[in-house]
PDB file of C-alpha atoms in Angstrom:
ATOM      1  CA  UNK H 232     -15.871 -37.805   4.305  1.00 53.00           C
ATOM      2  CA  UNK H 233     -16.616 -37.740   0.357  1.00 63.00           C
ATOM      3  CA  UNK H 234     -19.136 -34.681   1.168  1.00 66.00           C
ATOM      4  CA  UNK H 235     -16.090 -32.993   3.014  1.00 67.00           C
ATOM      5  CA  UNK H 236     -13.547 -33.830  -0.095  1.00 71.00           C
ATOM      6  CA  UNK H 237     -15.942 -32.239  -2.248  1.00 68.00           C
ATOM      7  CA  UNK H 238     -16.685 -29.422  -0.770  1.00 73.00           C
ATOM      8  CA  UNK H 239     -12.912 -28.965  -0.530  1.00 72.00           C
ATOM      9  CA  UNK H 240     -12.204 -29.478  -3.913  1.00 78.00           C
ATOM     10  CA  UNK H 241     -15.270 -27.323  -4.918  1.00 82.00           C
ATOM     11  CA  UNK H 242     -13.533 -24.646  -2.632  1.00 79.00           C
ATOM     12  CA  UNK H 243      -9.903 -24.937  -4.877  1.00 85.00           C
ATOM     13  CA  UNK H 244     -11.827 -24.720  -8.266  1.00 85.00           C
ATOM     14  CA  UNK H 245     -13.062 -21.649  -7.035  1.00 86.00           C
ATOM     15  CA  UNK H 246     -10.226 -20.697  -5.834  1.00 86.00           C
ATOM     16  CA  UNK H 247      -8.633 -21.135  -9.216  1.00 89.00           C
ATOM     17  CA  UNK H 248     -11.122 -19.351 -10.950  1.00 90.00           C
ATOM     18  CA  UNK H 249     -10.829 -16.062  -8.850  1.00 90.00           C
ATOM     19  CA  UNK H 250      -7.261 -16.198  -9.342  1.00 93.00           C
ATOM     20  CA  UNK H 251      -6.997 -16.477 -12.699  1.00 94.00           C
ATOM     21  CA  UNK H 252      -9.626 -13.917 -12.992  1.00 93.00           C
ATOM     22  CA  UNK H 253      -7.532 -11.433 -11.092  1.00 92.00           C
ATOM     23  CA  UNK H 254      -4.459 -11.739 -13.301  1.00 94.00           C
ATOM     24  CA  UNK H 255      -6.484 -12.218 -16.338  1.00 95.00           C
ATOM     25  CA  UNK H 256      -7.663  -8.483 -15.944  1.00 94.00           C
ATOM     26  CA  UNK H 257      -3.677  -7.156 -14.689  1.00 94.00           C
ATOM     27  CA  UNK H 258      -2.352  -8.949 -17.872  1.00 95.00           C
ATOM     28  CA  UNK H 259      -5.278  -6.877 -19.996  1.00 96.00           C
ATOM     29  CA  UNK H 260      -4.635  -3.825 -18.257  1.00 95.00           C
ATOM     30  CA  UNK H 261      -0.875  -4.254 -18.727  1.00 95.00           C
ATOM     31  CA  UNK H 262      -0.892  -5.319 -22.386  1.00 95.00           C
ATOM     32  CA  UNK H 263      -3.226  -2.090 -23.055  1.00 95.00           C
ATOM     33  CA  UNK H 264      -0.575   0.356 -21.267  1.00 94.00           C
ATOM     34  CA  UNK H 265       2.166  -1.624 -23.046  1.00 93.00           C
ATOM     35  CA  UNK H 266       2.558   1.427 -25.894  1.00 92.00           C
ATOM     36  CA  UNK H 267       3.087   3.925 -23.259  1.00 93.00           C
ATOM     37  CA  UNK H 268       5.387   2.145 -21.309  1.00 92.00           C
ATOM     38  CA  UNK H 269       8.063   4.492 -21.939  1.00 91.00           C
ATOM     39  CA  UNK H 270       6.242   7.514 -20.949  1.00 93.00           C
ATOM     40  CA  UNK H 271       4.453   5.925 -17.899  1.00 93.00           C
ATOM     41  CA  UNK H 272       8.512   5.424 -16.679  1.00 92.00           C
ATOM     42  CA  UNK H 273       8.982   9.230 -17.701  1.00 92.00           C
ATOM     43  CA  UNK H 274       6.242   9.877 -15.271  1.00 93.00           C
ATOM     44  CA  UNK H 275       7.525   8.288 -12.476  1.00 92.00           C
ATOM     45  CA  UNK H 276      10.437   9.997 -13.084  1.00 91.00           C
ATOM     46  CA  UNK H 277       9.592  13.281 -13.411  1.00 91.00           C
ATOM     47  CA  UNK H 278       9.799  14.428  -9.754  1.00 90.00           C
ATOM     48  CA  UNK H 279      13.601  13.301 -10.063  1.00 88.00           C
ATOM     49  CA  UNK H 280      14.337  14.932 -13.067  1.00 88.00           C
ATOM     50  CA  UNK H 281      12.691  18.210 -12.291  1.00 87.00           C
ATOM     51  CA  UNK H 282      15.277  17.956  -9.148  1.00 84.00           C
ATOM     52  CA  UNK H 283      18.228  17.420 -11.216  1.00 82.00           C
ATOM     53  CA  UNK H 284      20.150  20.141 -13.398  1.00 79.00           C
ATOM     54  CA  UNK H 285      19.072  21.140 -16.650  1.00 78.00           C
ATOM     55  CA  UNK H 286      20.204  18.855 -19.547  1.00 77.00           C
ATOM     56  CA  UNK H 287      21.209  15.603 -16.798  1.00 80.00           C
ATOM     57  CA  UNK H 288      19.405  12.673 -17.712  1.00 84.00           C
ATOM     58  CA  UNK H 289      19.305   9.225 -16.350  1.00 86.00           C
ATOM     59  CA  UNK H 290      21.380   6.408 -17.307  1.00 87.00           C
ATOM     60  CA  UNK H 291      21.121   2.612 -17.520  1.00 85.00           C
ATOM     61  CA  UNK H 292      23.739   0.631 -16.942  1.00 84.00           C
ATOM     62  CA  UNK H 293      22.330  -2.503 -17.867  1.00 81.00           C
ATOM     63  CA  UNK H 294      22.414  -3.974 -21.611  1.00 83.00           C
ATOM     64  CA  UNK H 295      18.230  -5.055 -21.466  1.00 86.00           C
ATOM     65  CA  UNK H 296      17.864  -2.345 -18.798  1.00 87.00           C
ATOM     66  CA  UNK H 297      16.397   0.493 -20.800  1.00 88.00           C
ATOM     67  CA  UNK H 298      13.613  -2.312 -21.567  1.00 88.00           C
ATOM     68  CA  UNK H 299      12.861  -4.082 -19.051  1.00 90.00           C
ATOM     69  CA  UNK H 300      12.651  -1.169 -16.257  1.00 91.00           C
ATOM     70  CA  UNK H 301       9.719   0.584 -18.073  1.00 92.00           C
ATOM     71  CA  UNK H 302       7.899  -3.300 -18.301  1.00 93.00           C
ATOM     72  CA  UNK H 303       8.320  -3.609 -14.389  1.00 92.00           C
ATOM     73  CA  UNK H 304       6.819   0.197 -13.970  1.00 93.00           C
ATOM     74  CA  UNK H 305       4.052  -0.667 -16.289  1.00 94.00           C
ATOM     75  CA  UNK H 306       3.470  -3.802 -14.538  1.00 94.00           C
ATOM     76  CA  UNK H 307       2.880  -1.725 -11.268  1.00 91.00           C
ATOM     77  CA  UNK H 308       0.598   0.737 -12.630  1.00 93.00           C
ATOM     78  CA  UNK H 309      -1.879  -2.072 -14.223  1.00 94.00           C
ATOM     79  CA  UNK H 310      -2.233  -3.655 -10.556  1.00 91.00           C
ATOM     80  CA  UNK H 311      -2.754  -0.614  -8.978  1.00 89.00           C
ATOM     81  CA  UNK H 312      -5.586  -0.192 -11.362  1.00 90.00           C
ATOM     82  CA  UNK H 313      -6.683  -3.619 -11.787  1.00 90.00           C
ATOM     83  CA  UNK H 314      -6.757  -3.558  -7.822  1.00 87.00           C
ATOM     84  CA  UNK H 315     -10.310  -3.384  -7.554  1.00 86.00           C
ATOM     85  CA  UNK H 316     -11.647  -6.141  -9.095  1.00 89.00           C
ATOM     86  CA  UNK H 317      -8.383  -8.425  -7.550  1.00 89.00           C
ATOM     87  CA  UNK H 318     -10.179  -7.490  -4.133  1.00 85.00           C
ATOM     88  CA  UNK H 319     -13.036  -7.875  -5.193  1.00 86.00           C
ATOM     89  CA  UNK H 320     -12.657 -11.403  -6.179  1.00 87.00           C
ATOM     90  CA  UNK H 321     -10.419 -11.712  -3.008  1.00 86.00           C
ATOM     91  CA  UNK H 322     -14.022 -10.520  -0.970  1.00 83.00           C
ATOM     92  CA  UNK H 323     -15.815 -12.917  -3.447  1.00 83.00           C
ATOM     93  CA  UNK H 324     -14.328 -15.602  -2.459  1.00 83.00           C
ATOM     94  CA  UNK H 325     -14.116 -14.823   1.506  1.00 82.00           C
ATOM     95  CA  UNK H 326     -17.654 -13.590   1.543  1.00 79.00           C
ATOM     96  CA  UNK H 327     -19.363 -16.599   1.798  1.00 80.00           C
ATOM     97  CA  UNK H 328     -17.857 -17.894   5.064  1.00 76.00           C
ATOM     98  CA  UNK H 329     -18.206 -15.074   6.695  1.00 71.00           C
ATOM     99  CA  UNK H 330     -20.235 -13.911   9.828  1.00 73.00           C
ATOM    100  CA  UNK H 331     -22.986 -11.276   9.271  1.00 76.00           C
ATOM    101  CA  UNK H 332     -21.370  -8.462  11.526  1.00 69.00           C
ATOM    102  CA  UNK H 333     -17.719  -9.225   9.471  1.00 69.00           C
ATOM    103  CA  UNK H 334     -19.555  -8.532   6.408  1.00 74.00           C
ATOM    104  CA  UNK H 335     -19.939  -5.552   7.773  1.00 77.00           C
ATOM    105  CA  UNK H 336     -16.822  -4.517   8.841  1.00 75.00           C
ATOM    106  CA  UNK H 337     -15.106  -6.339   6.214  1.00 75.00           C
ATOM    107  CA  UNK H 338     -15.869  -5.040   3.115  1.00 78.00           C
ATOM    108  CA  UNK H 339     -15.446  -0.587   4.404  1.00 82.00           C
ATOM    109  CA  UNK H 340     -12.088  -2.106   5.909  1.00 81.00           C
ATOM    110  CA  UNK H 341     -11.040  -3.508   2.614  1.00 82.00           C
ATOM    111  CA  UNK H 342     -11.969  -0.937   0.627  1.00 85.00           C
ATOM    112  CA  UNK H 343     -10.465   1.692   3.475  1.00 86.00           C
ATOM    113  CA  UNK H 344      -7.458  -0.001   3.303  1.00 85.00           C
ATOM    114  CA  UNK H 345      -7.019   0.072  -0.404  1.00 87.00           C
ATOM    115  CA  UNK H 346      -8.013   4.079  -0.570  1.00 90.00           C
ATOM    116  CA  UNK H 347      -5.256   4.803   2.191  1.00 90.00           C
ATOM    117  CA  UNK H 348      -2.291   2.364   0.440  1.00 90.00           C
ATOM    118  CA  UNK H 349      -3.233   4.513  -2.651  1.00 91.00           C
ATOM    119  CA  UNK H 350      -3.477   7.619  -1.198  1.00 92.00           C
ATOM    120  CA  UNK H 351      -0.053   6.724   0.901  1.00 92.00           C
ATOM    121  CA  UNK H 352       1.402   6.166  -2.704  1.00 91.00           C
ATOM    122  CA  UNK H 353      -0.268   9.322  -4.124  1.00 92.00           C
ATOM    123  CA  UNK H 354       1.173  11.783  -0.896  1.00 92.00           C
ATOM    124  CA  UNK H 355       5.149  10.071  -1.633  1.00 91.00           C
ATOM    125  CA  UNK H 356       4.591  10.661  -5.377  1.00 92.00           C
ATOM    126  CA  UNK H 357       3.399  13.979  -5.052  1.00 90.00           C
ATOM    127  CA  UNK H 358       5.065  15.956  -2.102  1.00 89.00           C
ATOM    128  CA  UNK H 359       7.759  13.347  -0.035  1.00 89.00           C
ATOM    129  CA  UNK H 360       9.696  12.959  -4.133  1.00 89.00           C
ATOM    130  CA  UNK H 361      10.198  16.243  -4.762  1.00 86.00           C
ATOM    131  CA  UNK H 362      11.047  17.816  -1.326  1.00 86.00           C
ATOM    132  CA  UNK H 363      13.666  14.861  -0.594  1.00 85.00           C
ATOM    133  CA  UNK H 364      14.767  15.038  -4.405  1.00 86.00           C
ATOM    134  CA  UNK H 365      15.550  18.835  -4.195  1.00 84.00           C
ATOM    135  CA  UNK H 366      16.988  18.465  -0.961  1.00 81.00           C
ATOM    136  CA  UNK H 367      19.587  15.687  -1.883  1.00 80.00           C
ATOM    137  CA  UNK H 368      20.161  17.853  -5.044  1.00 78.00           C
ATOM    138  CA  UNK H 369      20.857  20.810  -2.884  1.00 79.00           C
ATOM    139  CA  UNK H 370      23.552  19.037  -0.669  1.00 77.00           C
ATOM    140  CA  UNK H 371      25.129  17.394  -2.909  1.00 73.00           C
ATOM    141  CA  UNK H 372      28.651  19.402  -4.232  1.00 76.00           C
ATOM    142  CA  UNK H 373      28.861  21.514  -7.438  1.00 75.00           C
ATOM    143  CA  UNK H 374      31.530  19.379  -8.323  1.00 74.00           C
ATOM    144  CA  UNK H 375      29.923  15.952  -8.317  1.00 77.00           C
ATOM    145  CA  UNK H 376      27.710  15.211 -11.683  1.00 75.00           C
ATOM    146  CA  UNK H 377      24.891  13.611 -10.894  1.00 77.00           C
ATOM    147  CA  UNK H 378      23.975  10.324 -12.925  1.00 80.00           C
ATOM    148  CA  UNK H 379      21.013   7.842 -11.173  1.00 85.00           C
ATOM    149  CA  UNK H 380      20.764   4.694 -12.319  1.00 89.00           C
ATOM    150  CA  UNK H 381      17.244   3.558 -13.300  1.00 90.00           C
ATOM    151  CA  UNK H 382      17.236   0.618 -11.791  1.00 89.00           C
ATOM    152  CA  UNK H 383      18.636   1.827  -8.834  1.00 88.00           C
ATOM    153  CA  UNK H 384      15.477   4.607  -8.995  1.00 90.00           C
ATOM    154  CA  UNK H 385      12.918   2.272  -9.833  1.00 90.00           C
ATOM    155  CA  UNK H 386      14.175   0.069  -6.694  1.00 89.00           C
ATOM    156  CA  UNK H 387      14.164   3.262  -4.569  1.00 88.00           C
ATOM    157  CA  UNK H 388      10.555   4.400  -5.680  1.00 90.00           C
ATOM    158  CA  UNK H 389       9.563   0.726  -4.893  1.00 89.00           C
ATOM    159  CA  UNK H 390      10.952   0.885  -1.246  1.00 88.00           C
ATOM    160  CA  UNK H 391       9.524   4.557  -0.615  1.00 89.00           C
ATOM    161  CA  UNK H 392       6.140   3.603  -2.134  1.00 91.00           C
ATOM    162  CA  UNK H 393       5.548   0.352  -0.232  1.00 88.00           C
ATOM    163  CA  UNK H 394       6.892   2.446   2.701  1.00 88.00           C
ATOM    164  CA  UNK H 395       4.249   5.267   3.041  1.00 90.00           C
ATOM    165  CA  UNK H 396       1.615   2.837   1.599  1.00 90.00           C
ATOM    166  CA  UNK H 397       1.912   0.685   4.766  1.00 89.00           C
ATOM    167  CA  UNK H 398       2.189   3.544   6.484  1.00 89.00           C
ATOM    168  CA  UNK H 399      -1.267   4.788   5.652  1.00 90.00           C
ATOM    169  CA  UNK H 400      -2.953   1.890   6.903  1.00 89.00           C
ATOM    170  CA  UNK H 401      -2.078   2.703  10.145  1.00 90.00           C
ATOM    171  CA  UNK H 402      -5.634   3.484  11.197  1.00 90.00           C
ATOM    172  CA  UNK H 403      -7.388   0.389   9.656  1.00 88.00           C
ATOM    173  CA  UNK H 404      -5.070  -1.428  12.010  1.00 88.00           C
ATOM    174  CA  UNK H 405      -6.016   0.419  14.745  1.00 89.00           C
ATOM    175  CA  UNK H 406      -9.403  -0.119  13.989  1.00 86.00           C
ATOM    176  CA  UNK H 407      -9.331  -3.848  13.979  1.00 84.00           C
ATOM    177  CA  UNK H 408      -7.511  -4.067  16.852  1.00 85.00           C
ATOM    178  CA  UNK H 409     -10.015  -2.306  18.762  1.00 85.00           C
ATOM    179  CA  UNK H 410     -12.396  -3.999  17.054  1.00 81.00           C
ATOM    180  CA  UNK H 411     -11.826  -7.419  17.625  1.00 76.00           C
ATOM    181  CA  UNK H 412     -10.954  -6.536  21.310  1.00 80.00           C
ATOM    182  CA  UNK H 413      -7.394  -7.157  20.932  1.00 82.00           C
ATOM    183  CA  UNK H 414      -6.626  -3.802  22.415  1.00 85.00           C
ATOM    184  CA  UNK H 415      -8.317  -0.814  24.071  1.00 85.00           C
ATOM    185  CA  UNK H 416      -8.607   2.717  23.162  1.00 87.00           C
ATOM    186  CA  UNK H 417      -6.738   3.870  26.614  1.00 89.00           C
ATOM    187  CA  UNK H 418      -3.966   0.831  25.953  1.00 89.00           C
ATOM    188  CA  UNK H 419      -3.425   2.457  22.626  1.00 88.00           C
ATOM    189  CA  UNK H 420      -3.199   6.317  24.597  1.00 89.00           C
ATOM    190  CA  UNK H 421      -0.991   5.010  26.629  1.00 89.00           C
ATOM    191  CA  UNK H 422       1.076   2.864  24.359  1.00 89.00           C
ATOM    192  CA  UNK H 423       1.265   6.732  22.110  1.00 89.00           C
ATOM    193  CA  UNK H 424       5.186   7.126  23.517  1.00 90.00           C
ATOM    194  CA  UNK H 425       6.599   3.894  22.527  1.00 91.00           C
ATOM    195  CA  UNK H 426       4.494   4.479  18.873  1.00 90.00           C
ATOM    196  CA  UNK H 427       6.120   7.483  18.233  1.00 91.00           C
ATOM    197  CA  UNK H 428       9.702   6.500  19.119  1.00 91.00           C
ATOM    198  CA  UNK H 429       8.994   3.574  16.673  1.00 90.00           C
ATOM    199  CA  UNK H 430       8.070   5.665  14.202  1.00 90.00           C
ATOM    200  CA  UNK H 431      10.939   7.670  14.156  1.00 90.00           C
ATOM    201  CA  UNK H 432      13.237   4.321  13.968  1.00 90.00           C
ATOM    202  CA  UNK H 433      10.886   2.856  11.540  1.00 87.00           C
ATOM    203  CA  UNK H 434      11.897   6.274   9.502  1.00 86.00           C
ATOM    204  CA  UNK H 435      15.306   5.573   9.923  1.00 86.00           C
ATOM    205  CA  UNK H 436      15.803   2.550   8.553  1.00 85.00           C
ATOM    206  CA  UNK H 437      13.229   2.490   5.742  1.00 81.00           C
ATOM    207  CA  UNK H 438      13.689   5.871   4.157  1.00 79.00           C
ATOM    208  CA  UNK H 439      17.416   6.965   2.859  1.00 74.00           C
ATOM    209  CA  UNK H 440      19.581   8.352   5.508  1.00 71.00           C
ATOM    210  CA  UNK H 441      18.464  12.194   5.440  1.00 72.00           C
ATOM    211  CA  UNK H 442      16.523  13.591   8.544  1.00 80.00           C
ATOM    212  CA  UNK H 443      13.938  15.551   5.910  1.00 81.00           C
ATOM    213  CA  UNK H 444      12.495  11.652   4.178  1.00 81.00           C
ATOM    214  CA  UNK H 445      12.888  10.586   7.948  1.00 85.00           C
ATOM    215  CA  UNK H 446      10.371  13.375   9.402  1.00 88.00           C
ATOM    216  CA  UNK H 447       7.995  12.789   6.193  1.00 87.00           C
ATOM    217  CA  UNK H 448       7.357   9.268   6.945  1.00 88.00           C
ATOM    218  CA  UNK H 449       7.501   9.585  11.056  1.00 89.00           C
ATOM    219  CA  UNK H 450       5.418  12.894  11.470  1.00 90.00           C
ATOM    220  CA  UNK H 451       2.465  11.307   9.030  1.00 90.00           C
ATOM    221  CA  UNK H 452       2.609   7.738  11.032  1.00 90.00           C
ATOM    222  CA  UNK H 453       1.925   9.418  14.411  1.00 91.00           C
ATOM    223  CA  UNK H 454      -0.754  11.231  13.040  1.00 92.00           C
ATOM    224  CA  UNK H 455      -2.345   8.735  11.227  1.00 91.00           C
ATOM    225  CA  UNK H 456      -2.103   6.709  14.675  1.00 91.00           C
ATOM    226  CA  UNK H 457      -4.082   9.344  16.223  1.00 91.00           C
ATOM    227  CA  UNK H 458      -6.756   9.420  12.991  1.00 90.00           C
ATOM    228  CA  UNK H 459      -7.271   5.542  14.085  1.00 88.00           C
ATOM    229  CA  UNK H 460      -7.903   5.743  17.912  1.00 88.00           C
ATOM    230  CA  UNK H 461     -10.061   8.870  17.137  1.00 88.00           C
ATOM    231  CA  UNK H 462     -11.891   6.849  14.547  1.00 85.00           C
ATOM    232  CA  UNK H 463     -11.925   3.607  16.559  1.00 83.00           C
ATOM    233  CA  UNK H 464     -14.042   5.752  18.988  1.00 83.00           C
ATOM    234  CA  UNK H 465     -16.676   6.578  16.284  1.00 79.00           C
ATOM    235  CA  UNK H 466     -16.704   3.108  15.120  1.00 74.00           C
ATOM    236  CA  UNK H 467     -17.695   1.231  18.610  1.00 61.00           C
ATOM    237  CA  UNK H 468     -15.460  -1.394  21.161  1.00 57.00           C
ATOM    238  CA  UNK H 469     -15.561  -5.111  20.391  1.00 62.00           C
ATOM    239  CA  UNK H 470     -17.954  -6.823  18.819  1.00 56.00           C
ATOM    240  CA  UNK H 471     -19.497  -9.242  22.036  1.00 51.00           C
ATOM    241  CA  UNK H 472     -20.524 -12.814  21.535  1.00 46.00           C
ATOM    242  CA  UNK H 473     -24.088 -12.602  22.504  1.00 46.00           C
ATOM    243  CA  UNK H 474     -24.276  -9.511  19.794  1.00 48.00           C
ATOM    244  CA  UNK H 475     -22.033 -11.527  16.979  1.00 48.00           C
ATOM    245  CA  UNK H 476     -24.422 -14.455  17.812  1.00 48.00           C
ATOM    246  CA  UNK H 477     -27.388 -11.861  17.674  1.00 46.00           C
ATOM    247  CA  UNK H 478     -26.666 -10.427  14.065  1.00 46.00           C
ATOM    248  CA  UNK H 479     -25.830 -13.749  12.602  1.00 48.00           C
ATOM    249  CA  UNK H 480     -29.251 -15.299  13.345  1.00 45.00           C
ATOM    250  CA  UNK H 481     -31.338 -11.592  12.315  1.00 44.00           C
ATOM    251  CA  UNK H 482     -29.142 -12.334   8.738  1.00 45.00           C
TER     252      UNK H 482
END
């Protein structure tokens, strides 16, 4: 019992130290992006601005607004980048109790999984903001001056970022699931109807109510569904017990 305790407490130390390791190095990367935090928020902003009139400009409504709206954005931006090391303390940590053949599939699934929520963020950023932006601005009547809020924005980025993030991992789920034997590749074929209907309502109640933000988060989840079965065949079925047991003793 006093070996157990030990090892527990050993286990929570450690668990400490990782932790405050990973916001140790998002508190350095934040404080270090601090005098830009003004311009980072400009960035963000830019694919609404471009969509808006010449000479509009956002407004706050808020008394601490202006200040604290850039802080949050800047916050964002130093995890994204301090994301690496976080997961890699995260694997650090998890490593050590892990089978041999998770190793394996672990660590390309966590680093997968981190390229796609980026890369979800990235496609949103670059292509979904400015086609829904211009579209909105298109629609909306010459006699109406628009004004956006910037908290309102920054909560709006937030929900459409998260949105196509999870969105892109899509295939790593797929991937376990097959993986782990949870699912076949034919259950997942012939599960494809259902997927894409729930796409299409995921679409609908995540992005704003406009068909074109709808069909740019649907369309790419039903093809990134595909990516993952097609993948999943590359990858292999289920790991068996004899072969789990097999690896584990070879490591």
């Amino acid at each position: 019992m006093s070996e157990q305790t030990e090892s527990f407490i050993s286990h929570l130390v450690e668990l400490r130290d990782r932790l405050l390791r990973a916001v140790a190095a998002i508190v350095i990367v934040f404080i270090c992006l601090m005098p830009w935090a003004a311009d980072i928020y400009d960035m963000l902003a830019r694919p609404l601005m471009i969509a808006l009139p010449e000479g509009t400009k956002m407004i706050a409504t808020g008394v601490v607004t202006p200040f604290f709206v850039p802080i949050k954005v800047t916050m964002m931006v130093a995890f994204l980048i301090a994301l690496p090391y976080v997961l890699y303390q995260a694997w650090a940590f998890v490593a050590p109790g892990l089978y041999a053949h998770e190793k394996r599939l672990g660590l390309p699934l966590i680093i997968a999984s981190t390229v796609l929520f980026v890369l979800g963020m990235a496609f949103c950023y670059t292509f979904v903001f400015g086609v829904v932006f211009h579209f909105i601005a298109e629609f909306a009547p010459k006699s109406i001056t628009p004004a956006p809020d910037i908290e309102q924005y920054l909560s709006f980025v937030l929900t459409m970022f998260t949105a196509f993030g999870v969105t892109f991992e899509v295939p790593v789920v797929v991937i376990v699931l097959v993986r782990f034997g949870l699912v076949t590749i034919e259950k997942l074929k012939e599960a494809r109807p259902y997927v894409i209907v729930g796409a299409f309502v995921v679409a609908a109640v995540v992005t704003p109510p406009d068909v074109v933000s709808q069909l740019m988060l649907a369309i790419p989840l039903c093809l990134l569904y595909e990516l993952g079965i097609l993948a999943a065949r590359f990858i292999g079925g289920p790991v068996s017990r004899r072969d789990s047991d097999t690896s584990d003793t070879a490591a």
